[in-house]
Amino acid sequence: MRLDQLFAAKTRTLSFEFFPPKNERSWLTLEDTIDQLAPLGPDFVSVTYGAGGGTRAKTREIVEHIQGKTGITAMAHLTCVNATKADLQALLNEYAIAGIGNLLALRGDPPKGETRFTPTDGGCAYALDLINLIRADGRFAITCAAFPEKHPDAVSREADWTNLERKLKAGASAAITQCFFTVEPYIELVAHLTTRLGYAPRIIPGILPITNFKSLERFCVTCGATIPETLRAQLAPLTDDVVAVRRAGIAYTVQFCKALLAAGAPGLHLYALNRSTAVAEVVTALRLSGHLD
């Protein structure tokens, strides 16, 4: 199902994100994870693209596998990295032939070893360029990325939100956020866009279930997210107790999701990291409490 049609039909969605496995063992782990999470009834799932576009074939393979085996709608991530517009158009043709109708359009991170993104000659410089390319093709529903705390390369939060406004106007039917850990930036982002657009856009919070404090710190350095002091105060004293950190982290994640849903979030997009347990715990807790259908 095209996600623009799904979003028009459902006010709230549940979705998960996976990444392409690096080897056969990781592939088996991902298959097990998909099998274990499918009964939770996600409305869709997404599959990342990999730094430098290096996993584009695996991304397509996994999306086809998920849709063929489970019937769950799957969305492929697509980036501008290391691809000309001709390359991207060829990839769109491959996706369309494979029955893939949903794309998350991203600029993409710099290839490994590089600190700055450099557009490929003859390629797309920004996610907006990629959205325009996909929209002109006409065969895909388009989703884009949002950053409640701003993209790391943006000069300001407002400049980044203006860019998101452009992406939505260009044809993205929804946006999925980078992870964040307090409700206020999300509320401010949606309010800003609602004022600018004249309607409330569909901004789906990206949720990272917290299971390890040191891993959380590394992840936030990479993506530019902020660990709130209240969360740090809870987890830092427990760093050496992995069980206690995980228990406190999942509890924080559940409360965070409840607050987002209460604030009107049109669903949740959980980063599964190719593991099922934490995502299943969060979703189950939200359903038992009546916060999620």
PDB file of C-alpha atoms in Angstrom:
ATOM      1  CA  MET A   1       0.000   0.000   0.000  1.00  0.00           C
ATOM      2  CA  ARG A   2       1.232   3.497  -0.745  1.00  0.00           C
ATOM      3  CA  LEU A   3       1.928   5.371   2.450  1.00  0.00           C
ATOM      4  CA  ASP A   4       0.249   8.560   1.269  1.00  0.00           C
ATOM      5  CA  GLN A   5      -2.963   6.521   1.021  1.00  0.00           C
ATOM      6  CA  LEU A   6      -2.339   4.898   4.413  1.00  0.00           C
ATOM      7  CA  PHE A   7      -1.742   8.270   6.040  1.00  0.00           C
ATOM      8  CA  ALA A   8      -4.966   9.599   4.540  1.00  0.00           C
ATOM      9  CA  ALA A   9      -6.868   6.640   5.988  1.00  0.00           C
ATOM     10  CA  LYS A  10      -5.285   6.405   9.469  1.00  0.00           C
ATOM     11  CA  THR A  11      -4.788   9.192  11.967  1.00  0.00           C
ATOM     12  CA  ARG A  12      -2.154   7.220  13.890  1.00  0.00           C
ATOM     13  CA  THR A  13       0.367   4.630  12.724  1.00  0.00           C
ATOM     14  CA  LEU A  14       2.918   2.288  14.263  1.00  0.00           C
ATOM     15  CA  SER A  15       6.103   1.537  12.359  1.00  0.00           C
ATOM     16  CA  PHE A  16       9.558   0.025  12.824  1.00  0.00           C
ATOM     17  CA  GLU A  17      12.951   0.613  11.227  1.00  0.00           C
ATOM     18  CA  PHE A  18      15.561  -1.982  10.254  1.00  0.00           C
ATOM     19  CA  PHE A  19      18.998  -1.802   8.639  1.00  0.00           C
ATOM     20  CA  PRO A  20      20.611  -4.123   6.069  1.00  0.00           C
ATOM     21  CA  PRO A  21      22.628  -6.938   7.692  1.00  0.00           C
ATOM     22  CA  LYS A  22      26.359  -7.163   7.036  1.00  0.00           C
ATOM     23  CA  ASN A  23      26.680 -10.944   6.902  1.00  0.00           C
ATOM     24  CA  GLU A  24      24.718 -14.188   6.875  1.00  0.00           C
ATOM     25  CA  ARG A  25      24.492 -14.405  10.646  1.00  0.00           C
ATOM     26  CA  SER A  26      23.129 -10.868  10.854  1.00  0.00           C
ATOM     27  CA  TRP A  27      20.646 -11.699   8.115  1.00  0.00           C
ATOM     28  CA  LEU A  28      19.302 -14.609  10.178  1.00  0.00           C
ATOM     29  CA  THR A  29      19.006 -12.298  13.204  1.00  0.00           C
ATOM     30  CA  LEU A  30      17.047  -9.783  11.123  1.00  0.00           C
ATOM     31  CA  GLU A  31      14.733 -12.510   9.823  1.00  0.00           C
ATOM     32  CA  ASP A  32      14.042 -13.631  13.390  1.00  0.00           C
ATOM     33  CA  THR A  33      13.405 -10.023  14.436  1.00  0.00           C
ATOM     34  CA  ILE A  34      10.935  -9.473  11.592  1.00  0.00           C
ATOM     35  CA  ASP A  35       9.124 -12.702  12.478  1.00  0.00           C
ATOM     36  CA  GLN A  36       8.890 -11.664  16.142  1.00  0.00           C
ATOM     37  CA  LEU A  37       7.743  -8.093  15.493  1.00  0.00           C
ATOM     38  CA  ALA A  38       5.273  -8.794  12.690  1.00  0.00           C
ATOM     39  CA  PRO A  39       2.558 -10.023  15.138  1.00  0.00           C
ATOM     40  CA  LEU A  40       2.607  -6.557  16.751  1.00  0.00           C
ATOM     41  CA  GLY A  41       0.840  -5.356  13.605  1.00  0.00           C
ATOM     42  CA  PRO A  42       2.973  -2.454  12.373  1.00  0.00           C
ATOM     43  CA  ASP A  43       1.337  -0.364   9.683  1.00  0.00           C
ATOM     44  CA  PHE A  44       4.648  -0.205   7.853  1.00  0.00           C
ATOM     45  CA  VAL A  45       8.372  -0.679   8.298  1.00  0.00           C
ATOM     46  CA  SER A  46      11.375   1.059   6.773  1.00  0.00           C
ATOM     47  CA  VAL A  47      14.816  -0.174   5.750  1.00  0.00           C
ATOM     48  CA  THR A  48      17.853   2.105   5.836  1.00  0.00           C
ATOM     49  CA  TYR A  49      20.252   2.668   2.956  1.00  0.00           C
ATOM     50  CA  GLY A  50      23.679   2.508   4.523  1.00  0.00           C
ATOM     51  CA  ALA A  51      26.454   5.086   4.547  1.00  0.00           C
ATOM     52  CA  GLY A  52      27.585   5.977   1.042  1.00  0.00           C
ATOM     53  CA  GLY A  53      24.689   4.100  -0.505  1.00  0.00           C
ATOM     54  CA  GLY A  54      26.676   0.910  -0.125  1.00  0.00           C
ATOM     55  CA  THR A  55      23.709  -1.268   0.825  1.00  0.00           C
ATOM     56  CA  ARG A  56      21.242  -0.159  -1.864  1.00  0.00           C
ATOM     57  CA  ALA A  57      20.893  -3.702  -3.288  1.00  0.00           C
ATOM     58  CA  LYS A  58      20.419  -5.170   0.188  1.00  0.00           C
ATOM     59  CA  THR A  59      17.875  -2.497   1.037  1.00  0.00           C
ATOM     60  CA  ARG A  60      15.776  -3.463  -1.963  1.00  0.00           C
ATOM     61  CA  GLU A  61      16.194  -7.165  -1.162  1.00  0.00           C
ATOM     62  CA  ILE A  62      15.004  -6.712   2.424  1.00  0.00           C
ATOM     63  CA  VAL A  63      12.038  -4.550   1.422  1.00  0.00           C
ATOM     64  CA  GLU A  64      10.975  -7.176  -1.121  1.00  0.00           C
ATOM     65  CA  HIS A  65      11.463  -9.927   1.470  1.00  0.00           C
ATOM     66  CA  ILE A  66       9.358  -8.176   4.100  1.00  0.00           C
ATOM     67  CA  GLN A  67       6.514  -7.379   1.724  1.00  0.00           C
ATOM     68  CA  GLY A  68       6.550 -10.852   0.168  1.00  0.00           C
ATOM     69  CA  LYS A  69       6.817 -12.843   3.398  1.00  0.00           C
ATOM     70  CA  THR A  70       4.730 -10.800   5.827  1.00  0.00           C
ATOM     71  CA  GLY A  71       2.529  -8.589   3.655  1.00  0.00           C
ATOM     72  CA  ILE A  72       3.600  -5.581   5.723  1.00  0.00           C
ATOM     73  CA  THR A  73       4.084  -2.400   3.728  1.00  0.00           C
ATOM     74  CA  ALA A  74       7.799  -1.602   3.563  1.00  0.00           C
ATOM     75  CA  MET A  75       9.534   1.649   2.690  1.00  0.00           C
ATOM     76  CA  ALA A  76      13.059   1.892   1.291  1.00  0.00           C
ATOM     77  CA  HIS A  77      15.380   4.694   2.330  1.00  0.00           C
ATOM     78  CA  LEU A  78      17.036   6.469  -0.592  1.00  0.00           C
ATOM     79  CA  THR A  79      19.889   8.995  -0.415  1.00  0.00           C
ATOM     80  CA  CYS A  80      21.748  11.350  -2.716  1.00  0.00           C
ATOM     81  CA  VAL A  81      25.155   9.915  -1.819  1.00  0.00           C
ATOM     82  CA  ASN A  82      27.427   8.658  -4.606  1.00  0.00           C
ATOM     83  CA  ALA A  83      24.702   8.694  -7.263  1.00  0.00           C
ATOM     84  CA  THR A  84      23.954  10.777 -10.324  1.00  0.00           C
ATOM     85  CA  LYS A  85      20.397  11.617 -11.229  1.00  0.00           C
ATOM     86  CA  ALA A  86      20.630   8.959 -13.941  1.00  0.00           C
ATOM     87  CA  ASP A  87      21.715   6.413 -11.309  1.00  0.00           C
ATOM     88  CA  LEU A  88      18.809   7.413  -9.104  1.00  0.00           C
ATOM     89  CA  GLN A  89      16.315   7.182 -11.958  1.00  0.00           C
ATOM     90  CA  ALA A  90      17.573   3.700 -12.781  1.00  0.00           C
ATOM     91  CA  LEU A  91      17.125   2.749  -9.135  1.00  0.00           C
ATOM     92  CA  LEU A  92      13.575   4.120  -9.169  1.00  0.00           C
ATOM     93  CA  ASN A  93      12.847   1.875 -12.125  1.00  0.00           C
ATOM     94  CA  GLU A  94      14.227  -1.123 -10.235  1.00  0.00           C
ATOM     95  CA  TYR A  95      12.088  -0.316  -7.209  1.00  0.00           C
ATOM     96  CA  ALA A  96       8.948   0.143  -9.283  1.00  0.00           C
ATOM     97  CA  ILE A  97       9.483  -3.172 -11.082  1.00  0.00           C
ATOM     98  CA  ALA A  98      10.015  -4.861  -7.706  1.00  0.00           C
ATOM     99  CA  GLY A  99       6.681  -3.533  -6.433  1.00  0.00           C
ATOM    100  CA  ILE A 100       8.215  -1.042  -4.017  1.00  0.00           C
ATOM    101  CA  GLY A 101       6.034   2.055  -3.880  1.00  0.00           C
ATOM    102  CA  ASN A 102       7.308   3.948  -0.834  1.00  0.00           C
ATOM    103  CA  LEU A 103      10.552   5.879  -0.417  1.00  0.00           C
ATOM    104  CA  LEU A 104      12.109   7.888   2.403  1.00  0.00           C
ATOM    105  CA  ALA A 105      14.082  10.612   0.619  1.00  0.00           C
ATOM    106  CA  LEU A 106      17.252  11.718   2.419  1.00  0.00           C
ATOM    107  CA  ARG A 107      20.341  13.697   1.574  1.00  0.00           C
ATOM    108  CA  GLY A 108      22.399  11.056   3.341  1.00  0.00           C
ATOM    109  CA  ASP A 109      25.474  11.126   5.540  1.00  0.00           C
ATOM    110  CA  PRO A 110      28.996  11.636   4.167  1.00  0.00           C
ATOM    111  CA  PRO A 111      30.723   8.402   3.111  1.00  0.00           C
ATOM    112  CA  LYS A 112      32.877   6.730   5.748  1.00  0.00           C
ATOM    113  CA  GLY A 113      36.044   8.688   6.438  1.00  0.00           C
ATOM    114  CA  GLU A 114      34.608  12.005   5.268  1.00  0.00           C
ATOM    115  CA  THR A 115      33.298  14.737   7.554  1.00  0.00           C
ATOM    116  CA  ARG A 116      31.327  16.805   5.025  1.00  0.00           C
ATOM    117  CA  PHE A 117      28.740  15.844   2.445  1.00  0.00           C
ATOM    118  CA  THR A 118      29.883  16.564  -1.104  1.00  0.00           C
ATOM    119  CA  PRO A 119      27.281  16.271  -3.873  1.00  0.00           C
ATOM    120  CA  THR A 120      28.074  13.896  -6.708  1.00  0.00           C
ATOM    121  CA  ASP A 121      28.590  15.581 -10.072  1.00  0.00           C
ATOM    122  CA  GLY A 122      25.282  15.284 -11.888  1.00  0.00           C
ATOM    123  CA  GLY A 123      23.538  14.196  -8.715  1.00  0.00           C
ATOM    124  CA  CYS A 124      21.286  15.721  -6.077  1.00  0.00           C
ATOM    125  CA  ALA A 125      22.753  18.137  -3.564  1.00  0.00           C
ATOM    126  CA  TYR A 126      19.857  18.089  -1.090  1.00  0.00           C
ATOM    127  CA  ALA A 127      16.960  15.907  -0.030  1.00  0.00           C
ATOM    128  CA  LEU A 128      14.667  18.474  -1.651  1.00  0.00           C
ATOM    129  CA  ASP A 129      16.312  17.765  -5.017  1.00  0.00           C
ATOM    130  CA  LEU A 130      15.730  14.052  -4.508  1.00  0.00           C
ATOM    131  CA  ILE A 131      12.092  14.623  -3.552  1.00  0.00           C
ATOM    132  CA  ASN A 132      11.584  16.623  -6.750  1.00  0.00           C
ATOM    133  CA  LEU A 133      13.136  13.796  -8.774  1.00  0.00           C
ATOM    134  CA  ILE A 134      10.919  11.157  -7.159  1.00  0.00           C
ATOM    135  CA  ARG A 135       7.796  13.296  -7.455  1.00  0.00           C
ATOM    136  CA  ALA A 136       8.446  13.853 -11.169  1.00  0.00           C
ATOM    137  CA  ASP A 137       8.648  10.077 -11.602  1.00  0.00           C
ATOM    138  CA  GLY A 138       5.160   9.788 -10.128  1.00  0.00           C
ATOM    139  CA  ARG A 139       5.241   6.134  -9.041  1.00  0.00           C
ATOM    140  CA  PHE A 140       6.077   6.537  -5.356  1.00  0.00           C
ATOM    141  CA  ALA A 141       4.764   7.895  -2.080  1.00  0.00           C
ATOM    142  CA  ILE A 142       7.446  10.090  -0.538  1.00  0.00           C
ATOM    143  CA  THR A 143       8.401  10.537   3.103  1.00  0.00           C
ATOM    144  CA  CYS A 144      11.192  12.788   4.362  1.00  0.00           C
ATOM    145  CA  ALA A 145      13.228  13.365   7.514  1.00  0.00           C
ATOM    146  CA  ALA A 146      12.659  15.910  10.261  1.00  0.00           C
ATOM    147  CA  PHE A 147      14.937  17.122  13.053  1.00  0.00           C
ATOM    148  CA  PRO A 148      13.244  18.517  16.181  1.00  0.00           C
ATOM    149  CA  GLU A 149      16.644  19.710  17.428  1.00  0.00           C
ATOM    150  CA  LYS A 150      17.815  20.699  13.886  1.00  0.00           C
ATOM    151  CA  HIS A 151      20.001  18.874  11.398  1.00  0.00           C
ATOM    152  CA  PRO A 152      23.667  18.892  12.516  1.00  0.00           C
ATOM    153  CA  ASP A 153      24.637  20.836   9.367  1.00  0.00           C
ATOM    154  CA  ALA A 154      21.878  23.455   9.666  1.00  0.00           C
ATOM    155  CA  VAL A 155      22.815  26.989  10.711  1.00  0.00           C
ATOM    156  CA  SER A 156      19.805  27.201  13.032  1.00  0.00           C
ATOM    157  CA  ARG A 157      16.734  25.305  14.087  1.00  0.00           C
ATOM    158  CA  GLU A 158      14.447  27.718  12.240  1.00  0.00           C
ATOM    159  CA  ALA A 159      16.472  27.394   9.028  1.00  0.00           C
ATOM    160  CA  ASP A 160      16.220  23.626   9.267  1.00  0.00           C
ATOM    161  CA  TRP A 161      12.469  23.777   9.857  1.00  0.00           C
ATOM    162  CA  THR A 162      12.091  26.058   6.834  1.00  0.00           C
ATOM    163  CA  ASN A 163      13.859  23.398   4.797  1.00  0.00           C
ATOM    164  CA  LEU A 164      11.433  20.789   6.134  1.00  0.00           C
ATOM    165  CA  GLU A 165       8.580  23.061   5.075  1.00  0.00           C
ATOM    166  CA  ARG A 166      10.000  23.078   1.542  1.00  0.00           C
ATOM    167  CA  LYS A 167      10.214  19.279   1.496  1.00  0.00           C
ATOM    168  CA  LEU A 168       6.589  18.907   2.573  1.00  0.00           C
ATOM    169  CA  LYS A 169       5.440  21.424  -0.028  1.00  0.00           C
ATOM    170  CA  ALA A 170       7.464  19.595  -2.685  1.00  0.00           C
ATOM    171  CA  GLY A 171       5.549  16.372  -2.224  1.00  0.00           C
ATOM    172  CA  ALA A 172       6.536  14.538   0.950  1.00  0.00           C
ATOM    173  CA  SER A 173       3.336  13.221   2.518  1.00  0.00           C
ATOM    174  CA  ALA A 174       4.908  12.903   5.975  1.00  0.00           C
ATOM    175  CA  ALA A 175       8.170  13.256   7.844  1.00  0.00           C
ATOM    176  CA  ILE A 176       9.852  10.910  10.316  1.00  0.00           C
ATOM    177  CA  THR A 177      12.079  12.529  12.909  1.00  0.00           C
ATOM    178  CA  GLN A 178      15.596  11.778  13.964  1.00  0.00           C
ATOM    179  CA  CYS A 179      15.587  10.494  17.552  1.00  0.00           C
ATOM    180  CA  PHE A 180      15.146  12.985  20.387  1.00  0.00           C
ATOM    181  CA  PHE A 181      14.324  12.569  24.059  1.00  0.00           C
ATOM    182  CA  THR A 182      12.137  15.414  25.291  1.00  0.00           C
ATOM    183  CA  VAL A 183       8.673  16.353  24.074  1.00  0.00           C
ATOM    184  CA  GLU A 184       9.112  20.120  23.847  1.00  0.00           C
ATOM    185  CA  PRO A 185      11.188  20.300  20.625  1.00  0.00           C
ATOM    186  CA  TYR A 186       8.633  18.134  18.851  1.00  0.00           C
ATOM    187  CA  ILE A 187       5.698  20.274  19.981  1.00  0.00           C
ATOM    188  CA  GLU A 188       7.547  23.419  18.907  1.00  0.00           C
ATOM    189  CA  LEU A 189       8.398  21.926  15.505  1.00  0.00           C
ATOM    190  CA  VAL A 190       4.807  20.931  14.765  1.00  0.00           C
ATOM    191  CA  ALA A 191       3.459  24.289  15.973  1.00  0.00           C
ATOM    192  CA  HIS A 192       5.959  26.167  13.792  1.00  0.00           C
ATOM    193  CA  LEU A 193       5.057  24.165  10.683  1.00  0.00           C
ATOM    194  CA  THR A 194       1.326  24.364  11.356  1.00  0.00           C
ATOM    195  CA  THR A 195       1.558  28.135  11.441  1.00  0.00           C
ATOM    196  CA  ARG A 196       3.642  28.253   8.285  1.00  0.00           C
ATOM    197  CA  LEU A 197       1.654  25.710   6.275  1.00  0.00           C
ATOM    198  CA  GLY A 198      -1.841  26.457   7.519  1.00  0.00           C
ATOM    199  CA  TYR A 199      -2.411  22.829   8.498  1.00  0.00           C
ATOM    200  CA  ALA A 200      -0.833  20.319  10.885  1.00  0.00           C
ATOM    201  CA  PRO A 201       1.666  18.238   8.886  1.00  0.00           C
ATOM    202  CA  ARG A 202       2.188  14.564   9.654  1.00  0.00           C
ATOM    203  CA  ILE A 203       5.414  14.496  11.667  1.00  0.00           C
ATOM    204  CA  ILE A 204       6.025  11.014  13.067  1.00  0.00           C
ATOM    205  CA  PRO A 205       8.408  10.837  16.047  1.00  0.00           C
ATOM    206  CA  GLY A 206      11.382   8.527  15.607  1.00  0.00           C
ATOM    207  CA  ILE A 207      11.879   6.602  18.838  1.00  0.00           C
ATOM    208  CA  LEU A 208      15.078   4.936  20.017  1.00  0.00           C
ATOM    209  CA  PRO A 209      14.311   2.500  22.850  1.00  0.00           C
ATOM    210  CA  ILE A 210      16.961   3.123  25.495  1.00  0.00           C
ATOM    211  CA  THR A 211      18.745  -0.024  26.649  1.00  0.00           C
ATOM    212  CA  ASN A 212      22.374   1.036  27.183  1.00  0.00           C
ATOM    213  CA  PHE A 213      23.616   4.413  28.432  1.00  0.00           C
ATOM    214  CA  LYS A 214      27.055   4.322  26.804  1.00  0.00           C
ATOM    215  CA  SER A 215      25.530   3.337  23.472  1.00  0.00           C
ATOM    216  CA  LEU A 216      23.013   6.149  23.849  1.00  0.00           C
ATOM    217  CA  GLU A 217      25.813   8.664  24.396  1.00  0.00           C
ATOM    218  CA  ARG A 218      27.678   7.467  21.289  1.00  0.00           C
ATOM    219  CA  PHE A 219      24.512   7.541  19.191  1.00  0.00           C
ATOM    220  CA  CYS A 220      23.673  11.081  20.265  1.00  0.00           C
ATOM    221  CA  VAL A 221      27.164  12.321  19.395  1.00  0.00           C
ATOM    222  CA  THR A 222      26.747  10.845  15.918  1.00  0.00           C
ATOM    223  CA  CYS A 223      23.290  12.228  15.181  1.00  0.00           C
ATOM    224  CA  GLY A 224      23.432  15.476  17.168  1.00  0.00           C
ATOM    225  CA  ALA A 225      20.623  14.630  19.600  1.00  0.00           C
ATOM    226  CA  THR A 226      20.681  15.904  23.181  1.00  0.00           C
ATOM    227  CA  ILE A 227      20.401  13.704  26.254  1.00  0.00           C
ATOM    228  CA  PRO A 228      18.226  15.672  28.705  1.00  0.00           C
ATOM    229  CA  GLU A 229      19.666  16.157  32.171  1.00  0.00           C
ATOM    230  CA  THR A 230      16.705  14.377  33.758  1.00  0.00           C
ATOM    231  CA  LEU A 231      17.481  11.256  31.713  1.00  0.00           C
ATOM    232  CA  ARG A 232      21.210  11.515  32.315  1.00  0.00           C
ATOM    233  CA  ALA A 233      20.606  11.833  36.062  1.00  0.00           C
ATOM    234  CA  GLN A 234      18.573   8.635  35.990  1.00  0.00           C
ATOM    235  CA  LEU A 235      20.962   6.546  33.913  1.00  0.00           C
ATOM    236  CA  ALA A 236      24.496   7.768  34.673  1.00  0.00           C
ATOM    237  CA  PRO A 237      24.595   6.364  38.242  1.00  0.00           C
ATOM    238  CA  LEU A 238      23.496   2.983  36.875  1.00  0.00           C
ATOM    239  CA  THR A 239      26.077   2.736  34.099  1.00  0.00           C
ATOM    240  CA  ASP A 240      27.748  -0.386  35.481  1.00  0.00           C
ATOM    241  CA  ASP A 241      24.444  -2.197  36.079  1.00  0.00           C
ATOM    242  CA  VAL A 242      23.256  -3.178  32.609  1.00  0.00           C
ATOM    243  CA  VAL A 243      19.988  -4.633  33.883  1.00  0.00           C
ATOM    244  CA  ALA A 244      19.103  -1.502  35.868  1.00  0.00           C
ATOM    245  CA  VAL A 245      20.040   0.778  32.972  1.00  0.00           C
ATOM    246  CA  ARG A 246      17.882  -1.194  30.596  1.00  0.00           C
ATOM    247  CA  ARG A 247      14.917  -1.209  32.988  1.00  0.00           C
ATOM    248  CA  ALA A 248      15.147   2.538  33.587  1.00  0.00           C
ATOM    249  CA  GLY A 249      15.749   3.254  29.908  1.00  0.00           C
ATOM    250  CA  ILE A 250      12.722   1.324  28.700  1.00  0.00           C
ATOM    251  CA  ALA A 251      10.568   2.933  31.388  1.00  0.00           C
ATOM    252  CA  TYR A 252      11.721   6.384  30.224  1.00  0.00           C
ATOM    253  CA  THR A 253      11.034   5.463  26.597  1.00  0.00           C
ATOM    254  CA  VAL A 254       7.493   4.337  27.406  1.00  0.00           C
ATOM    255  CA  GLN A 255       6.716   7.546  29.318  1.00  0.00           C
ATOM    256  CA  PHE A 256       8.236   9.619  26.525  1.00  0.00           C
ATOM    257  CA  CYS A 257       6.021   7.876  23.966  1.00  0.00           C
ATOM    258  CA  LYS A 258       2.946   8.429  26.129  1.00  0.00           C
ATOM    259  CA  ALA A 259       3.721  12.136  26.309  1.00  0.00           C
ATOM    260  CA  LEU A 260       4.198  12.377  22.545  1.00  0.00           C
ATOM    261  CA  LEU A 261       0.924  10.588  21.830  1.00  0.00           C
ATOM    262  CA  ALA A 262      -0.876  12.791  24.357  1.00  0.00           C
ATOM    263  CA  ALA A 263       0.563  15.813  22.522  1.00  0.00           C
ATOM    264  CA  GLY A 264      -1.056  14.629  19.310  1.00  0.00           C
ATOM    265  CA  ALA A 265       1.738  12.703  17.590  1.00  0.00           C
ATOM    266  CA  PRO A 266       0.279  10.785  14.599  1.00  0.00           C
ATOM    267  CA  GLY A 267       2.054   7.593  15.546  1.00  0.00           C
ATOM    268  CA  LEU A 268       5.477   6.266  16.479  1.00  0.00           C
ATOM    269  CA  HIS A 269       8.401   5.013  14.382  1.00  0.00           C
ATOM    270  CA  LEU A 270      10.621   2.796  16.529  1.00  0.00           C
ATOM    271  CA  TYR A 271      14.241   2.117  15.657  1.00  0.00           C
ATOM    272  CA  ALA A 272      14.473  -1.638  16.168  1.00  0.00           C
ATOM    273  CA  LEU A 273      18.238  -1.875  15.516  1.00  0.00           C
ATOM    274  CA  ASN A 274      17.412  -5.334  14.118  1.00  0.00           C
ATOM    275  CA  ARG A 275      16.438  -6.608  17.567  1.00  0.00           C
ATOM    276  CA  SER A 276      12.922  -7.280  18.739  1.00  0.00           C
ATOM    277  CA  THR A 277      12.827  -7.305  22.533  1.00  0.00           C
ATOM    278  CA  ALA A 278      13.008  -3.596  23.388  1.00  0.00           C
ATOM    279  CA  VAL A 279      10.547  -2.579  20.676  1.00  0.00           C
ATOM    280  CA  ALA A 280       8.126  -5.302  21.755  1.00  0.00           C
ATOM    281  CA  GLU A 281       8.349  -4.166  25.391  1.00  0.00           C
ATOM    282  CA  VAL A 282       7.627  -0.553  24.516  1.00  0.00           C
ATOM    283  CA  VAL A 283       4.705  -1.347  22.205  1.00  0.00           C
ATOM    284  CA  THR A 284       3.199  -3.833  24.660  1.00  0.00           C
ATOM    285  CA  ALA A 285       3.427  -1.358  27.555  1.00  0.00           C
ATOM    286  CA  LEU A 286       1.767   1.364  25.474  1.00  0.00           C
ATOM    287  CA  ARG A 287      -1.050  -0.938  24.449  1.00  0.00           C
ATOM    288  CA  LEU A 288      -1.639  -2.219  27.955  1.00  0.00           C
ATOM    289  CA  SER A 289      -1.903   1.355  29.187  1.00  0.00           C
ATOM    290  CA  GLY A 290      -4.362   2.249  26.412  1.00  0.00           C
ATOM    291  CA  HIS A 291      -2.061   4.789  24.765  1.00  0.00           C
ATOM    292  CA  LEU A 292      -1.683   2.800  21.547  1.00  0.00           C
ATOM    293  CA  ASP A 293      -4.293   0.869  19.611  1.00  0.00           C
TER     294      ASP A 293
END
